[in-house]
XYZ file of C-alpha atoms in Angstrom:
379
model
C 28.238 -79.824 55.576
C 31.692 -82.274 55.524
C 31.305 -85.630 53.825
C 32.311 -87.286 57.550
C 28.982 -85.981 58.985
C 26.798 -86.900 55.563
C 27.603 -90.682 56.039
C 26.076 -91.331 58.943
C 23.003 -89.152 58.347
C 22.278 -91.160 55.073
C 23.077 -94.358 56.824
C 20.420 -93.844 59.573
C 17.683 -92.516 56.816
C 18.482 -95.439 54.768
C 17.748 -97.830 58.134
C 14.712 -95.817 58.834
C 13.637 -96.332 55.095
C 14.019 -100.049 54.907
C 12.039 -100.110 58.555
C 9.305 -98.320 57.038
C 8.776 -100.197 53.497
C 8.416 -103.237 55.211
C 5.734 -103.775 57.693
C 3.521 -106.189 55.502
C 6.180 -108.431 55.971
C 6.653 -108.022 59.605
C 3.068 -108.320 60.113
C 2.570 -111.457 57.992
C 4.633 -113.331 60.250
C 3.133 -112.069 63.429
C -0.663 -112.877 61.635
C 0.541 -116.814 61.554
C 2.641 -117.074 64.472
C -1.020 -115.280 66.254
C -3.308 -117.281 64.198
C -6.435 -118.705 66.442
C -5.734 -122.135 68.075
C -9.240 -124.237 68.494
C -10.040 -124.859 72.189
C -12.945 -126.888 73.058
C -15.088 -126.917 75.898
C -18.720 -128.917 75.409
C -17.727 -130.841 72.175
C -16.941 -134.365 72.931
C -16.497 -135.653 69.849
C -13.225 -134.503 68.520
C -9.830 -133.276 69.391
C -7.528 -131.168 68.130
C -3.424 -131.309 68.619
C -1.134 -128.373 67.227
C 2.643 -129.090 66.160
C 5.342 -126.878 64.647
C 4.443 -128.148 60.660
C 0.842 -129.365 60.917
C -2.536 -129.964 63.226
C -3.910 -133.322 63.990
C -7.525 -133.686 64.400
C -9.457 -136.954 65.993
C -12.785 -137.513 65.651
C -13.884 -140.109 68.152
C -15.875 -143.118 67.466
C -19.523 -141.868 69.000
C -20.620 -145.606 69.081
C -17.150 -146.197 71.288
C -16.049 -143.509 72.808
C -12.902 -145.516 73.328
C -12.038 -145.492 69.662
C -11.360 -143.036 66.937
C -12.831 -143.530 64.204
C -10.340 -141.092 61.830
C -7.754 -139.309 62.112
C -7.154 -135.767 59.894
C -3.800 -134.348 59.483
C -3.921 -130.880 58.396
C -1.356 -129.245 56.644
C -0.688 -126.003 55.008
C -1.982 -125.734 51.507
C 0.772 -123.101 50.334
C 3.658 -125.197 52.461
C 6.009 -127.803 51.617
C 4.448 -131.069 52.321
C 6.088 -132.143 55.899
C 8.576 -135.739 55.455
C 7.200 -137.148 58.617
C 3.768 -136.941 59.262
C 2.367 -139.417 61.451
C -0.705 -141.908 60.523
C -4.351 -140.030 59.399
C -5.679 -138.602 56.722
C -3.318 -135.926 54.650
C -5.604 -132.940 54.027
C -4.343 -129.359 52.483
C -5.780 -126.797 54.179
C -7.893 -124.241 53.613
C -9.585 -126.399 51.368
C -11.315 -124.753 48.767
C -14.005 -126.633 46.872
C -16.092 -128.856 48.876
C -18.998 -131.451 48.404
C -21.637 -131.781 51.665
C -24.227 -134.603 52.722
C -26.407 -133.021 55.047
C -28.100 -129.409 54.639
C -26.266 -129.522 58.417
C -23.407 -129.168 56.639
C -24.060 -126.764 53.991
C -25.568 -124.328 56.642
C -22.248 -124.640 58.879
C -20.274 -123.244 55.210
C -22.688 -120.633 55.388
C -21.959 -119.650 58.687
C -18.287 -119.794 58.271
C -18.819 -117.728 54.524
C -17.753 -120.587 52.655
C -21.132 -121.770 51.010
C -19.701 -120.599 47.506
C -16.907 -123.434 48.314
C -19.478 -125.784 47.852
C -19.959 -127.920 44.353
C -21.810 -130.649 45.335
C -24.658 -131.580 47.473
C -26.271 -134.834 48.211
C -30.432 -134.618 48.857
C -30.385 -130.983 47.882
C -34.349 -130.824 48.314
C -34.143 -131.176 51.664
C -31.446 -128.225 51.739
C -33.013 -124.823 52.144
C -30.785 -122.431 51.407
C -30.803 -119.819 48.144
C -26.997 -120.020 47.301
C -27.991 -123.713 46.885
C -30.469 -123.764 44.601
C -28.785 -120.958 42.286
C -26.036 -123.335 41.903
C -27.798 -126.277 41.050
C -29.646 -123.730 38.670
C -26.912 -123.013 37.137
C -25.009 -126.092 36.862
C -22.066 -125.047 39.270
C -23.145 -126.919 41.709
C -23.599 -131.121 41.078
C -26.328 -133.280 42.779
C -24.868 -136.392 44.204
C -28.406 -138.181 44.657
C -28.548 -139.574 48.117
C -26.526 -139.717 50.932
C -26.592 -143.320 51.964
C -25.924 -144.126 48.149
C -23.896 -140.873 46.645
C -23.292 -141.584 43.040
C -19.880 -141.832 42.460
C -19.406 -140.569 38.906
C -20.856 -137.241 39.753
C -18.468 -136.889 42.563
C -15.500 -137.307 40.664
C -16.959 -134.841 37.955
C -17.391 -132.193 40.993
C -13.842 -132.766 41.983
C -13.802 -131.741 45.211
C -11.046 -131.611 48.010
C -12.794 -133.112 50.688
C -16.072 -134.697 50.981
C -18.335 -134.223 54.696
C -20.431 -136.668 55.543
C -22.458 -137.570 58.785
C -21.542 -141.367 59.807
C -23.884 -144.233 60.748
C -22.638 -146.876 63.013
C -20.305 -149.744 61.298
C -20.536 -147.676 57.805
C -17.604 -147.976 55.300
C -16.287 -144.784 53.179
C -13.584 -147.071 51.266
C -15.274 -146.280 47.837
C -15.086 -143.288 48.324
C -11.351 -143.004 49.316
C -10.444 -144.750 46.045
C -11.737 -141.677 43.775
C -8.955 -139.489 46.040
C -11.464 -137.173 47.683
C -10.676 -137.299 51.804
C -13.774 -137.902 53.236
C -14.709 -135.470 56.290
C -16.164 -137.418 59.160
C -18.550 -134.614 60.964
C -20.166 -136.761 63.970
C -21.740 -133.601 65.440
C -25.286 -135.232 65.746
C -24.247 -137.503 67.898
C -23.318 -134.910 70.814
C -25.463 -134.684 73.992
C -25.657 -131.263 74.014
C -26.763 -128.464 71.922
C -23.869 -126.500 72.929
C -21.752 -129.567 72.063
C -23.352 -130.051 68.713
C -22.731 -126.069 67.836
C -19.313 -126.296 68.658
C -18.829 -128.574 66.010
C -18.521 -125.269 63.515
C -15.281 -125.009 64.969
C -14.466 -128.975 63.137
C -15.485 -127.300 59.521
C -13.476 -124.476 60.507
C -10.132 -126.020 61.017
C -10.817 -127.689 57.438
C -11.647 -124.665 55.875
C -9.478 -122.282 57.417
C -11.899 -120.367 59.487
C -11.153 -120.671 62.767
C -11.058 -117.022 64.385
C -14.374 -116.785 62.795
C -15.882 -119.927 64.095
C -14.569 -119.294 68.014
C -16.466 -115.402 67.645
C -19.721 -117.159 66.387
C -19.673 -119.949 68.720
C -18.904 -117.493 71.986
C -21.829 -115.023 71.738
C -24.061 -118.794 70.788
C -22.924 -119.877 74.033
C -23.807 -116.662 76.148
C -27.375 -116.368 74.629
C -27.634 -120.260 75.600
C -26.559 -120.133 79.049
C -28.379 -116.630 79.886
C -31.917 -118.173 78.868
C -31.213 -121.686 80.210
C -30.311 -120.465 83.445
C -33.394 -118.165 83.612
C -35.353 -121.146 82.690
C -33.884 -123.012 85.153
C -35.243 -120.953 88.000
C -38.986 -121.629 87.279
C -40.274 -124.278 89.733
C -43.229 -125.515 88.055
C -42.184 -128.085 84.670
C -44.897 -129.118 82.774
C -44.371 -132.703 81.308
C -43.462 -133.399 77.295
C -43.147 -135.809 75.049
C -41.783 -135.434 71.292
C -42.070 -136.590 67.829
C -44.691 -139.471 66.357
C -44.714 -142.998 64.902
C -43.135 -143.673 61.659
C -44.695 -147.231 60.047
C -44.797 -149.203 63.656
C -42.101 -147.487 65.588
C -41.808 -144.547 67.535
C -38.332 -143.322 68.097
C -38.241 -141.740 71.299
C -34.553 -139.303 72.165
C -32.814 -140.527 74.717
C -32.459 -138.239 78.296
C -28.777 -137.912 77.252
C -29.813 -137.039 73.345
C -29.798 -133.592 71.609
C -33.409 -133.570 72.260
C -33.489 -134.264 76.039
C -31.051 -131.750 77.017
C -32.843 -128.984 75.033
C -36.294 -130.065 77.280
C -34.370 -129.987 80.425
C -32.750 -126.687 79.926
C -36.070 -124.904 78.498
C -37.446 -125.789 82.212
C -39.797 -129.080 80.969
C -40.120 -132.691 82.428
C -39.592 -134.745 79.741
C -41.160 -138.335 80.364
C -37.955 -140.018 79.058
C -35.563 -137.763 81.097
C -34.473 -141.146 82.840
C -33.224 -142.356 79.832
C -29.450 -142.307 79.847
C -29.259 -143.059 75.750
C -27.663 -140.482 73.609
C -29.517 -141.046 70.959
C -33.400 -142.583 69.877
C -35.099 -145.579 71.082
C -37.242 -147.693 69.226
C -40.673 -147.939 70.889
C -44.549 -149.241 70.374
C -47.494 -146.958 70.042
C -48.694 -148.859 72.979
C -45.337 -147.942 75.232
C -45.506 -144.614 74.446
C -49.029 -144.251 75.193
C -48.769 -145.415 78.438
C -46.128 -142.940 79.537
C -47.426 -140.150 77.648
C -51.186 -139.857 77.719
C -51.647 -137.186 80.156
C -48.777 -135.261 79.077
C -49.089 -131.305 78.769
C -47.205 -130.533 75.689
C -46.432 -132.872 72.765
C -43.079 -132.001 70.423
C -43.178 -133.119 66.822
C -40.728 -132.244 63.662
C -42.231 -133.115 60.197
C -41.114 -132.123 56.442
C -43.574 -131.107 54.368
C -43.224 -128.609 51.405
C -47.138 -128.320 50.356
C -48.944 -127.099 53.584
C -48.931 -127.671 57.555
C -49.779 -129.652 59.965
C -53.106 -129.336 61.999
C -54.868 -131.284 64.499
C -57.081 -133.626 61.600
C -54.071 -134.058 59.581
C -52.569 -135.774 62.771
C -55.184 -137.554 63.441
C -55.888 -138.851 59.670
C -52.520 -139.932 60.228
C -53.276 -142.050 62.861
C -56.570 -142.065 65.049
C -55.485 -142.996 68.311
C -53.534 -139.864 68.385
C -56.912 -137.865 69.588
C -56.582 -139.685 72.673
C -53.339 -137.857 74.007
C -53.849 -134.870 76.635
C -51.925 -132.672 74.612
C -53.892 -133.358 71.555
C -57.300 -133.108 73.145
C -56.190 -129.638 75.088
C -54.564 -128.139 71.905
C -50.774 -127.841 72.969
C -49.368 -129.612 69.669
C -46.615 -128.028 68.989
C -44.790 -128.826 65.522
C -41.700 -127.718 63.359
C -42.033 -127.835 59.502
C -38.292 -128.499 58.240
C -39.684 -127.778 54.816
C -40.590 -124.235 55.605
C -37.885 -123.435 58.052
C -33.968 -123.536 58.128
C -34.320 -126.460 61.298
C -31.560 -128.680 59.654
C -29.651 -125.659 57.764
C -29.347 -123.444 60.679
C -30.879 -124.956 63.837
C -27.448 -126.797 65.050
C -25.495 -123.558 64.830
C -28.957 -121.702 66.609
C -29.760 -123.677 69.679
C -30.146 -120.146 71.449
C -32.715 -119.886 69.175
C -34.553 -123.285 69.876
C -34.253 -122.975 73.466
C -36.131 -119.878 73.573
C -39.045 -121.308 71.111
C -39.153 -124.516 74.079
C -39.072 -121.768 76.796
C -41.767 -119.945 74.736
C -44.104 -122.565 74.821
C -43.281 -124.229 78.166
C -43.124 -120.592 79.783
C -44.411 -118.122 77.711
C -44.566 -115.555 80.522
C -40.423 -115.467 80.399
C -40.523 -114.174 76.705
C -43.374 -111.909 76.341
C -42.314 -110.317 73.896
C -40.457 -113.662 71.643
C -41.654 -114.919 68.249
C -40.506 -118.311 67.676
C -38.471 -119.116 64.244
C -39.124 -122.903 64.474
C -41.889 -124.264 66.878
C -45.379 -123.127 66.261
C -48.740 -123.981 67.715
C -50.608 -126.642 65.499
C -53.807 -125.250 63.614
């Protein structure tokens, strides 16, 4: 062969060669450029805002809707910190060590596989879940005490990139800001809808870098949802319900636009305080709720207690007036133990699998087959 035609042969198998060697590269850039953008679509309480060098994220004040109460601005962890960033909180994402308030929290990690991110925990005896209570076990995981008074010295020995906490209404997280951990406002409890509430995974998930997971989980939630709330839907007869018990002299009743009440409408119940527009729980008498309630069929209540359950003369050793309620008298107590099941853990990221325990009991006849995870029939 002449050296003229040997030039261009090696030319085009050294092109071809350098192609070849180098699709990691090529595919690295088309994995961010095609990285999963958050889209919302029952959450209320948050936004989310993509630019070219970083993603805001609001999370609305749920006390004024008309407010924010922070703003989060997200940047790459492995980047160059952007020079202009506009006003919020400067967080490096995917952040990798992480201290929670709620057992909420800690069961959204676990949903997202980040629960070994966790290294703190406030309350952690209300928190059900095994990776937990290895880790406080074996010291890799600190106890921050409680949440409305986290002790501060432990949290700075955890040394964690972002605290997430659930807020109360006028509450201040400036002592926590000066140790230098960003504090995570998750306001997912205060959404109106079960599907709303679940879609708050996708808010842990822009934190932590999980985002294509979050949007698979939360997609087949909502089918399951919608599928048995619009079977539920179609039963004419809705038996009447009221939820929950007295605590000292009040009785806090969910509103007909709370967590609670939507999960009653769409399991195909008439629940007596359905004409309630609050989003959240209204302080009431014994006497007022009597009044409304006596003659309801079902009655709703959520308890924690590690050492046994609930029956019918526990209740009423509790309080004796409690006999007199239909749904005592004819048996149709219906309760959820938080000590013995995952309600707080895994319940907001499973309200497919509350709604079919409330269409269970209201219409058993749709589910014949169903056994409940978190509502069972009093003893």
């Amino acid at each position: 062969m002449k050296t003229k035609h040997i030039f261009p042969l090696l030319l085009a198998l050294l092109i071809a060669t350098f192609t070849s060697c180098n699709p990691a590269k090529t595919n690295k850039t088309a994995d961010k450029s095609e990285k999963t953008r958050t889209h919302l679509r029952y959450a209320r309480g948050f936004t989310v805002q993509y630019f070219d060098n970083y993603t805001e994220v609001k999370v609305r004040n749920p006390w004024d809707t008309t407010k924010i109460l922070q703003t989060y601005i997200l940047v790459d962890r492995d980047a160059e910190k952007p020079a202009h960033l506009p006003e919020g909180v400067v967080v490096k994402t995917p952040i990798q060590t992480i201290a929670v308030c709620t057992a909420v929290h800690a069961g959204i990690l676990k949903q997202l596989g980040k629960v070994d991110n966790i290294v703190a925990v406030c309350e952690p005896e209300f928190i059900d879940l095994q990776e937990i209570k290895d880790g406080l076990a074996k010291g890799s995981i600190i106890n921050l005490g409680l949440a409305t008074a986290i002790d501060l010295e432990q949290l700075i020995a955890a040394s964690p990139e972002a605290l997430i906490v659930s807020p109360f209404e006028n509450s201040s997280y400036g002592r926590f800001e000066k140790t230098g951990v960003p504090v995570v406002i998750d306001a997912s409890y205060m959404e109106e809808s079960p599907l709303g509430r679940a879609e708050w995974i996708k808010f842990e998930a822009l934190f932590t870098g999980e985002e294509k997971r979050a949007e698979e989980i939360f997609s087949k939630i909502e089918a399951k949802y919608n599928k048995l709330a619009a079977l539920a839907r179609q039963e004419k007869d809705k038996p009447t319900v009221f939820t929950e018990k007295k605590y000292g002299q009040v009785w806090y009743v969910p509103g007909g636009n709370s967590y609670m009440g939507r999960f009653l409408a769409d399991a195909g119940a008439d629940y007596l305080w359905a004409d309630s527009r609050n989003a959240g729980s209204t302080p009431l008498s014994f006497e007022t709720v009597y009044a409304k309630a006596e003659k309801a069929q079902y009655w709703l209540i959520k308890y924690n207690d590690a050492k046994g359950e609930l029956t019918y003369p526990l209740l009423q050793k509790d309080y004796e007036l409690y006999k007199q309620f239909d749904a005592f008298r004819n048996k149709n107590v219906f309760a959820c133990n938080s000590a013995k099941t995952p309600f707080y853990e895994e319940g907001p990221m499973e309200p497919d699998v509350i709604l079919a325990d409330l269409v269970k009991i209201f219409h058993p006849e749709l589910l014949p087959d169903y056994q409940p995870k978190y509502y069972f029939k009093i003893k």
